[in-house]
PDB file of C-alpha atoms in Angstrom:
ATOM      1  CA  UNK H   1      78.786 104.766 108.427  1.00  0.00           C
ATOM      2  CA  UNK H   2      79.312 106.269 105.000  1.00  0.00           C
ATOM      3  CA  UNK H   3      79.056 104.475 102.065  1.00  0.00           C
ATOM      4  CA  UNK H   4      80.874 106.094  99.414  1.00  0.00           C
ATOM      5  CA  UNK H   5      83.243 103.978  98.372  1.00  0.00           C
ATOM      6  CA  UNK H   6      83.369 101.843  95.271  1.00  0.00           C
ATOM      7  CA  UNK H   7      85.208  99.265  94.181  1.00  0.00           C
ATOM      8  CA  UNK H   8      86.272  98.138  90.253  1.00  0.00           C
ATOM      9  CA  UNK H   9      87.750  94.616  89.603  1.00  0.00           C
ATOM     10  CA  UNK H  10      88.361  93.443  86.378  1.00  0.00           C
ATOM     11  CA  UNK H  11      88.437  89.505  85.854  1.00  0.00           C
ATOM     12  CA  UNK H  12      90.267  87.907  83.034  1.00  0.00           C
ATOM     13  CA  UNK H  13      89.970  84.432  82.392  1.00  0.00           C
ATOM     14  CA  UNK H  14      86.470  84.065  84.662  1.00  0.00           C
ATOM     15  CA  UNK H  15      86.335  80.592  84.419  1.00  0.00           C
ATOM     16  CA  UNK H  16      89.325  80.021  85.869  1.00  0.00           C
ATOM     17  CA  UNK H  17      89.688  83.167  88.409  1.00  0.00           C
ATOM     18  CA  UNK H  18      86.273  83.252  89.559  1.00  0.00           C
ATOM     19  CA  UNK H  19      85.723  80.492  92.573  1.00  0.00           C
ATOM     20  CA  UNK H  20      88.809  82.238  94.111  1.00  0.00           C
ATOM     21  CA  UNK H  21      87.286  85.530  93.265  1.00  0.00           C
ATOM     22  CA  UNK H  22      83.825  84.663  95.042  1.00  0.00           C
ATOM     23  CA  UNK H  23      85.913  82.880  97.810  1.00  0.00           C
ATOM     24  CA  UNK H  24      87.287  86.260  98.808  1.00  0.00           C
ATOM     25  CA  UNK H  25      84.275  88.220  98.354  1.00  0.00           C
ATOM     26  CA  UNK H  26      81.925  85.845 100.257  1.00  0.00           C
ATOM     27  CA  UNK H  27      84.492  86.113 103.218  1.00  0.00           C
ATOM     28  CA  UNK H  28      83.812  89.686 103.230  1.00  0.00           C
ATOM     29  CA  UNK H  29      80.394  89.844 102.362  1.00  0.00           C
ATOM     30  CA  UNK H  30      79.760  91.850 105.542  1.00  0.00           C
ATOM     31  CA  UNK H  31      81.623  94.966 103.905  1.00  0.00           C
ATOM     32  CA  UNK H  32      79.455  94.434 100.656  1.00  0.00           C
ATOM     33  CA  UNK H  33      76.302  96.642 100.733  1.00  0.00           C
ATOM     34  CA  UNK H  34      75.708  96.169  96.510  1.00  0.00           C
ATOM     35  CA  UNK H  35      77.712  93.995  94.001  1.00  0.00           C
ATOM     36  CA  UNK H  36      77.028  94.221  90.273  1.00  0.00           C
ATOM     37  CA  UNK H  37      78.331  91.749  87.602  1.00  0.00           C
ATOM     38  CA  UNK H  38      78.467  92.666  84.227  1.00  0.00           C
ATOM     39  CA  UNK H  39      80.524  90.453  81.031  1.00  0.00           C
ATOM     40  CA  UNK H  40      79.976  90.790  77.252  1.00  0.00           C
ATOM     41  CA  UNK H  41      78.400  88.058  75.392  1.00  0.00           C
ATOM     42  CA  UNK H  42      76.617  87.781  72.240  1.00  0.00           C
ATOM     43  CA  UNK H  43      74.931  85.597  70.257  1.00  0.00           C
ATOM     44  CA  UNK H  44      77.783  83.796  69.402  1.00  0.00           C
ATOM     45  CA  UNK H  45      80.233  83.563  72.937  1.00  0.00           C
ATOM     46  CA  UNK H  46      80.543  84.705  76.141  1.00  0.00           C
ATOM     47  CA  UNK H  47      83.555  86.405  76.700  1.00  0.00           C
ATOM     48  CA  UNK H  48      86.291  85.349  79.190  1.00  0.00           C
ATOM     49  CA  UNK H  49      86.825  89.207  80.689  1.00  0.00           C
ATOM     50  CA  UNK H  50      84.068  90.707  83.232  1.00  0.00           C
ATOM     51  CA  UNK H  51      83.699  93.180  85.575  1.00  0.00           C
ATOM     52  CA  UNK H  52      82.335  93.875  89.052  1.00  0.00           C
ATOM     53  CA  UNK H  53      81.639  96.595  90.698  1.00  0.00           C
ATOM     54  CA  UNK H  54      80.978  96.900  94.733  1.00  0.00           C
ATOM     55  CA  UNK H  55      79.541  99.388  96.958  1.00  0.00           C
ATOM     56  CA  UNK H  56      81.674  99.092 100.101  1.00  0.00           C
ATOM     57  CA  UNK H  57      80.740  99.731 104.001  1.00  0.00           C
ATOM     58  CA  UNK H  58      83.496  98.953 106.109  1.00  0.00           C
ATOM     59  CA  UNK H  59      86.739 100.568 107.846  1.00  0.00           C
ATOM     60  CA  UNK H  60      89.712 101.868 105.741  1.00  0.00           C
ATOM     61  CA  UNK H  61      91.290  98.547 106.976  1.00  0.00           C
ATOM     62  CA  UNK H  62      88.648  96.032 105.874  1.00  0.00           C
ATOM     63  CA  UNK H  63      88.272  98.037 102.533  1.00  0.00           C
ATOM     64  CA  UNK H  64      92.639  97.352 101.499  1.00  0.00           C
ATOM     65  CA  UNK H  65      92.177  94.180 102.840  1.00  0.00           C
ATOM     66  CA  UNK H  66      89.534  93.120 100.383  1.00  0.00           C
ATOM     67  CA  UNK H  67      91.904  94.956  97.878  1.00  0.00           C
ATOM     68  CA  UNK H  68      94.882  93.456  98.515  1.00  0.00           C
ATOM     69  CA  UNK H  69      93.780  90.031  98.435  1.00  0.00           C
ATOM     70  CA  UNK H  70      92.038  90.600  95.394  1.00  0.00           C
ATOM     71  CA  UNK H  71      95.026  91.829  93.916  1.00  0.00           C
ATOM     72  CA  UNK H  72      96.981  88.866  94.683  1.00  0.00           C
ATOM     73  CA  UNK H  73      95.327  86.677  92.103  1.00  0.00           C
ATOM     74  CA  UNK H  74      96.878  86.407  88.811  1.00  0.00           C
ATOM     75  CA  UNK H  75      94.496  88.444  86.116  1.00  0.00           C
ATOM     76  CA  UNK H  76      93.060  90.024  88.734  1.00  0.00           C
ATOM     77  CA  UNK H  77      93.065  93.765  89.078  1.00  0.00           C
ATOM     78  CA  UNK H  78      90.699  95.841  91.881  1.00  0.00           C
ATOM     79  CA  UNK H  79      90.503  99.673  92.489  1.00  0.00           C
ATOM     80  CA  UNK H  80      88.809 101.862  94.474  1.00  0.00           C
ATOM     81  CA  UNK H  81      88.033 105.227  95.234  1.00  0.00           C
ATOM     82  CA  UNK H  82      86.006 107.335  97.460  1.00  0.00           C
ATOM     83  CA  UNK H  83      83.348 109.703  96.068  1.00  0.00           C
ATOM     84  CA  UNK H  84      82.496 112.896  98.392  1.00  0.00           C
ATOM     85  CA  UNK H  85      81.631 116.396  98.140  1.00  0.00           C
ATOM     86  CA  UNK H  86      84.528 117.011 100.890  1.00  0.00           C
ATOM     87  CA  UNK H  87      87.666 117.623  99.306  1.00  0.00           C
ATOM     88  CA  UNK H  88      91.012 115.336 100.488  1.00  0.00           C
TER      89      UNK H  88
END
């Protein structure tokens, strides 16, 4: 199986959003081939916004699931796309 898909979600208010955020991506961990977390901070703060990104490995099915139920959360937003020299 491929690999080419990757996934953008964009967390607002991570303190709040993100035990329901790990919640969903732990139950579908098996899909999850690389995760990275990244958040601004400074010397100052850390910054209630982040991002993660996600290499995906699972069936078009598995993939909108993730998606959707991301989506669901309030200040949650995920996207993904597909990256291939094929064209669609």
């Amino acid at each position: 199986m491929k690999c080419h898909t990757i996934m953008g979600i964009l967390v607002d208010n991570r303190n709040a959003c993100a035990p329901k955020v790990q919640e969903i991506l732990t139950k579908h961990g098996c899909i999850i081939k690389a995760r990275l977390g990244l958040h601004e901070v400074d010397e100052k703060q850390c910054y209630d916004e982040g991002l993660i990104i996600l290499q995906l490995c699972g069936s078009d099915g598995e993939i909108e699931e993730l998606q959707r139920e991301l989506n669901s959360l309030e200040r949650v937003k995920a996207k993904k796309f597909v990256l291939s020299f094929e064209e669609s």
